[in-house]
Tab-separated table of C-alpha atoms and ligand atoms in Angstrom:
chain	number	residue	atom	x	y	z
M	1	MET	CA	-59.717	174.070	48.783
M	2	HIS	CA	-62.203	175.125	46.066
M	3	SER	CA	-62.216	178.735	47.259
M	4	LEU	CA	-58.391	178.748	47.452
M	5	TRP	CA	-58.210	177.612	43.823
M	6	LYS	CA	-60.840	180.229	42.867
M	7	MET	CA	-58.797	182.944	44.591
M	8	ILE	CA	-55.583	181.906	42.817
M	9	ARG	CA	-57.388	181.946	39.448
M	10	GLU	CA	-58.856	185.367	40.214
M	11	ASP	CA	-55.369	186.696	41.087
M	12	LEU	CA	-53.929	185.284	37.861
M	13	ALA	CA	-56.736	186.814	35.785
M	14	ASN	CA	-56.156	190.097	37.601
M	15	ALA	CA	-52.434	190.020	36.733
M	16	ARG	CA	-53.369	189.547	33.052
M	17	ASP	CA	-55.785	192.489	33.236
M	18	HIS	CA	-53.266	194.837	34.831
M	19	ASP	CA	-50.083	194.142	32.928
M	20	PRO	CA	-49.912	194.257	29.138
M	21	ALA	CA	-46.672	192.267	29.378
M	22	ALA	CA	-48.414	189.334	31.111
M	23	ARG	CA	-48.520	186.060	29.124
M	24	GLY	CA	-49.624	182.595	30.261
M	25	ASP	CA	-50.927	181.872	33.778
M	26	LEU	CA	-48.217	179.308	34.560
M	27	GLU	CA	-45.459	181.719	33.553
M	28	ASN	CA	-47.132	184.548	35.493
M	29	ALA	CA	-47.472	182.391	38.615
M	30	ILE	CA	-43.734	181.716	38.469
M	31	VAL	CA	-42.398	185.166	37.582
M	32	TYR	CA	-44.660	187.752	39.261
M	33	SER	CA	-43.250	188.692	42.658
M	34	GLY	CA	-46.422	190.738	43.282
M	35	LEU	CA	-48.450	187.517	43.147
M	36	HIS	CA	-46.005	185.702	45.441
M	37	ALA	CA	-46.223	188.593	47.927
M	38	ILE	CA	-50.036	188.655	48.121
M	39	TRP	CA	-50.291	184.859	48.338
M	40	ALA	CA	-47.772	184.785	51.202
M	41	HIS	CA	-49.570	187.718	52.841
M	42	ARG	CA	-52.875	185.870	52.833
M	43	VAL	CA	-51.231	183.059	54.785
M	44	SER	CA	-49.399	185.391	57.196
M	45	HIS	CA	-52.570	187.499	57.757
M	46	TRP	CA	-54.551	184.324	58.489
M	47	LEU	CA	-51.936	183.338	61.097
M	48	TRP	CA	-51.801	186.886	62.549
M	49	CYS	CA	-55.577	187.035	63.006
M	50	ARG	CA	-55.455	183.735	64.924
M	51	GLY	CA	-52.755	184.983	67.312
M	52	VAL	CA	-49.914	183.032	65.683
M	53	LYS	CA	-47.919	186.238	65.450
M	54	ALA	CA	-44.244	185.250	65.425
M	55	PRO	CA	-44.599	182.758	62.530
M	56	ALA	CA	-46.703	185.369	60.697
M	57	ARG	CA	-43.890	187.959	61.045
M	58	ILE	CA	-41.242	185.433	60.041
M	59	LEU	CA	-43.194	184.479	56.896
M	60	SER	CA	-43.685	188.154	56.061
M	61	GLN	CA	-39.960	188.905	56.434
M	62	PHE	CA	-38.987	185.806	54.445
M	63	THR	CA	-41.320	186.967	51.647
M	64	ARG	CA	-39.700	190.405	51.796
M	65	PHE	CA	-36.302	188.731	51.370
M	66	LEU	CA	-37.574	186.892	48.277
M	67	THR	CA	-39.644	189.649	46.639
M	68	GLY	CA	-38.522	193.035	47.996
M	69	ILE	CA	-42.136	193.588	49.048
M	70	GLU	CA	-42.761	194.071	52.781
M	71	ILE	CA	-46.371	193.623	53.861
M	72	HIS	CA	-47.024	193.564	57.599
M	73	PRO	CA	-49.194	190.544	58.441
M	74	GLY	CA	-51.702	192.822	60.196
M	75	ALA	CA	-52.509	194.757	56.988
M	76	GLN	CA	-56.029	194.150	55.650
M	77	ILE	CA	-56.055	193.667	51.871
M	78	GLY	CA	-59.096	193.043	49.666
M	79	ARG	CA	-59.533	190.911	46.545
M	80	ARG	CA	-57.854	191.466	43.161
M	81	PHE	CA	-54.846	193.240	44.679
M	82	PHE	CA	-51.950	193.576	42.276
M	83	ILE	CA	-48.394	194.859	42.619
M	84	ASP	CA	-46.609	195.418	39.315
M	85	HIS	CA	-42.817	194.983	39.280
M	86	GLY	CA	-42.608	194.593	43.074
M	87	MET	CA	-39.445	195.703	44.881
M	88	GLY	CA	-39.230	198.510	47.409
M	89	ILE	CA	-42.853	198.285	48.589
M	90	VAL	CA	-43.753	198.804	52.266
M	91	ILE	CA	-47.290	198.251	53.567
M	92	GLY	CA	-47.710	199.030	57.275
M	93	GLU	CA	-49.557	197.131	59.974
M	94	THR	CA	-52.762	199.193	60.151
M	95	THR	CA	-53.158	199.693	56.389
M	96	GLU	CA	-56.597	198.866	54.963
M	97	ILE	CA	-56.915	198.186	51.243
M	98	GLY	CA	-60.183	197.685	49.341
M	99	ASP	CA	-60.836	195.507	46.277
M	100	GLY	CA	-59.194	195.976	42.885
M	101	VAL	CA	-56.259	198.075	44.138
M	102	MET	CA	-53.014	198.290	42.187
M	103	LEU	CA	-49.562	199.463	43.320
M	104	TYR	CA	-46.415	199.974	41.295
M	105	HIS	CA	-42.889	199.492	42.613
M	106	GLY	CA	-41.465	201.801	45.271
M	107	VAL	CA	-44.777	202.597	46.981
M	108	THR	CA	-44.865	203.194	50.733
M	109	LEU	CA	-48.113	202.993	52.689
M	110	GLY	CA	-46.527	204.241	55.869
M	111	GLY	CA	-47.083	205.878	59.226
M	112	GLN	CA	-45.930	209.215	60.627
M	113	VAL	CA	-46.159	208.420	64.336
M	114	LEU	CA	-44.662	205.684	66.478
M	115	THR	CA	-47.750	204.998	68.616
M	116	GLN	CA	-49.725	201.763	68.326
M	117	THR	CA	-52.815	203.348	66.803
M	118	LYS	CA	-54.340	203.357	63.335
M	119	ARG	CA	-51.366	205.092	61.717
M	120	HIS	CA	-51.320	203.846	58.122
M	121	PRO	CA	-53.492	204.747	55.109
M	122	THR	CA	-56.832	203.377	53.970
M	123	LEU	CA	-57.219	202.837	50.211
M	124	GLY	CA	-60.741	202.559	48.759
M	125	ASP	CA	-61.762	200.147	45.999
M	126	ASN	CA	-60.065	200.454	42.599
M	127	VAL	CA	-57.355	202.868	43.730
M	128	THR	CA	-54.086	202.969	41.765
M	129	ILE	CA	-50.831	204.216	43.279
M	130	GLY	CA	-48.060	205.181	40.837
M	131	ALA	CA	-44.420	204.165	41.100
M	132	GLY	CA	-42.497	205.639	44.029
M	133	ALA	CA	-45.498	207.352	45.651
M	134	LYS	CA	-45.506	207.733	49.443
M	135	ILE	CA	-48.862	207.730	51.216
M	136	LEU	CA	-48.275	208.698	54.833
M	137	GLY	CA	-50.495	208.651	57.897
M	138	PRO	CA	-54.048	207.420	58.636
M	139	ILE	CA	-55.456	209.177	55.588
M	140	THR	CA	-57.998	207.873	53.078
M	141	ILE	CA	-57.546	207.630	49.328
M	142	GLY	CA	-61.132	207.529	48.054
M	143	ALA	CA	-62.450	204.795	45.766
M	144	GLY	CA	-61.529	205.132	42.103
M	145	SER	CA	-58.725	207.628	42.728
M	146	ALA	CA	-55.179	207.512	41.400
M	147	VAL	CA	-51.944	208.839	42.892
M	148	GLY	CA	-49.259	209.894	40.397
M	149	ALA	CA	-45.745	208.541	40.307
M	150	ASN	CA	-43.478	209.924	43.068
M	151	ALA	CA	-46.251	211.914	44.786
M	152	VAL	CA	-46.120	212.388	48.553
M	153	VAL	CA	-49.656	212.310	49.959
M	154	THR	CA	-50.330	213.315	53.575
M	155	LYS	CA	-53.967	214.443	53.293
M	156	ASP	CA	-57.179	212.646	52.286
M	157	VAL	CA	-57.861	212.287	48.567
M	158	PRO	CA	-61.603	212.289	47.722
M	159	PRO	CA	-63.086	209.490	45.567
M	160	ASP	CA	-62.453	209.658	41.809
M	161	HIS	CA	-59.615	212.166	42.070
M	162	ILE	CA	-56.026	212.264	40.815
M	163	ALA	CA	-53.318	213.413	43.230
M	164	VAL	CA	-49.852	214.430	41.990
M	165	GLY	CA	-46.807	216.250	43.301
M	166	ILE	CA	-45.069	216.995	46.601
M	167	PRO	CA	-47.067	217.724	48.665
M	168	ALA	CA	-49.764	216.122	46.518
M	169	LYS	CA	-52.638	218.205	45.172
M	170	SER	CA	-55.875	216.524	44.089
M	171	ARG	CA	-58.113	217.234	41.141
M	172	PRO	CA	-61.334	215.415	40.115
M	173	ARG	CA	-61.101	212.746	37.425
M	174	LYS	CA	-63.164	213.574	34.394
M	175	PRO	CA	-66.076	211.106	34.056
M	176	ASP	CA	-64.857	209.621	30.760
M	177	GLU	CA	-61.146	209.896	31.534
M	178	LYS	CA	-58.947	206.918	30.790
M	179	LEU	CA	-55.731	207.052	32.753
M	180	LYS	CA	-52.475	206.123	31.109
M	181	LEU	CA	-51.036	202.953	32.578
M	182	VAL	CA	-53.633	202.755	35.322
M	183	ASP	CA	-56.846	201.470	33.715
M	184	PRO	CA	-57.113	197.841	32.557
M	185	ASP	CA	-59.436	198.976	29.771
M	186	CYS	CA	-56.476	200.829	28.268
M	187	TYR	CA	-54.953	197.463	27.446
M	188	GLY	CA	-58.002	196.241	25.571
M	189	HIS	CA	-58.614	193.148	27.725
M	190	GLY	CA	-59.971	194.625	30.950
M	191	GLU	CA	-62.944	193.055	32.766
M	192	ASN	CA	-65.350	195.704	31.373
M	193	LYS	CA	-64.613	194.770	27.782
C	1	COA	C1	-50.775	210.970	37.638
C	1	COA	C2	-51.170	210.272	36.354
C	1	COA	C3	-52.164	209.168	36.690
C	1	COA	C4	-51.781	211.385	35.514
C	1	COA	O1	-52.255	210.913	34.316
C	1	COA	P1	-53.102	211.924	33.370
C	1	COA	O2	-54.293	212.445	34.058
C	1	COA	O3	-53.271	211.203	32.085
C	1	COA	O4	-52.146	213.185	33.271
C	1	COA	P2	-51.403	213.796	32.003
C	1	COA	O5	-50.336	212.857	31.529
C	1	COA	O6	-52.435	214.269	31.021
C	1	COA	O7	-50.688	215.048	32.677
C	1	COA	C5	-51.427	216.145	33.192
C	1	COA	C6	-50.418	217.076	33.853
C	1	COA	O8	-49.932	216.447	35.076
C	1	COA	C7	-48.506	216.308	35.012
C	1	COA	N1	-48.180	215.019	35.643
C	1	COA	C8	-48.525	213.776	35.218
C	1	COA	N2	-48.076	212.841	36.068
C	1	COA	C9	-47.424	213.525	37.045
C	1	COA	C10	-46.749	213.099	38.218
C	1	COA	N3	-46.649	211.787	38.521
C	1	COA	N4	-46.200	214.052	39.021
C	1	COA	C11	-46.303	215.378	38.709
C	1	COA	N5	-46.960	215.834	37.612
C	1	COA	C12	-47.505	214.902	36.792
C	1	COA	C13	-48.162	216.326	33.531
C	1	COA	O9	-46.847	216.751	33.305
C	1	COA	C14	-49.169	217.339	33.014
C	1	COA	O10	-48.745	218.647	33.334
C	1	COA	P3	-49.155	219.909	32.424
C	1	COA	O11	-50.643	220.017	32.539
C	1	COA	O12	-48.407	221.037	33.042
C	1	COA	O13	-48.701	219.562	31.047
C	1	COA	C15	-49.973	209.614	35.640
C	1	COA	O14	-49.135	210.598	35.044
C	1	COA	C16	-49.098	208.789	36.572
C	1	COA	O15	-48.220	209.284	37.300
C	1	COA	N6	-49.361	207.431	36.547
C	1	COA	C17	-48.604	206.470	37.282
C	1	COA	C18	-47.952	205.543	36.284
C	1	COA	C19	-46.821	204.717	36.860
C	1	COA	O16	-46.450	204.770	38.015
C	1	COA	N7	-46.268	203.878	35.997
C	1	COA	C20	-45.208	203.008	36.350
C	1	COA	C21	-45.114	201.964	35.254
C	1	COA	S1	-43.683	201.020	35.427
C-alpha cells in the first residue's frame, strides 16, 4: 500500500514537471487522461503477467474507451511515464519503455509484421516522442533522444539524438541543448532545478 501511494505521488509530481499547465495534484489526478491510462495499465500489466489475460485486455480496452489511449497489457513501461493530452495513442504488446519517458498525443509505438515476435519499439530512459510521431518495428530509440512531431521512424535512433521527418533522419543533440517543449527544465520547475 505504501509503495502504491509512493508511485501515485511520483506520477503526480512527474505530471507537474512535464506540463506547464499542470496545477494542483487533486485537479491533475482528476483531469489528466495520461495519468488514468498509466494507472490502469499498471493494473492490467500486473494481471497479464499473472496469466489473467482476458480481464487484463478488457481493462485495457475499457481504459481506451475512457481516455483514447490504447496500451496493450503486455507492454513493459518504466517509472515516471507521462502522456500529455492523451487521445490517439497506441502502444503495442511487445513495446518496452524505460524510465522518464514522455509521449504527446497521436503517438503510435507499433509493429510492421503480424507474427508473434518482438515487433514493437524499445524506448530508452528519458526519451520524448513528439505529437503524431509513428515509431514502427522492433527498433530502439536510445536514451535521452527525442523524436520530432509527426516523424515516422523505422530505424534505430542512437542515444542523445533528435530524429525528425519522414522517413526520420537523426542528428546528435548538442551537449547543452535545451529542447523546446521536451525538457522539464525549460519550465523552470524540473527535478534538476
Ligand atoms: C524535433 C524538435 C524536438 C526539434 O527541436 P529543436 O532542436 O529545438 O529544433 P529547432 O526548432 O531549432 O528546428 C531545427 C530545424 O528542424 C526543423 N524541425 C523542427 N521540428 C521539426 C519536425 N517535427 N519535423 C520536421 N522538421 C522539424 C525546423 O524547422 C528547423 O529547420 P531549419 O533548420 O531548416 O530552420 C521539436 O521541433 C519537436 O518536434 N518537438 C515536439 C513537440 C511536440 O510534439 N509538442 C506538442 C505539444 S502539444
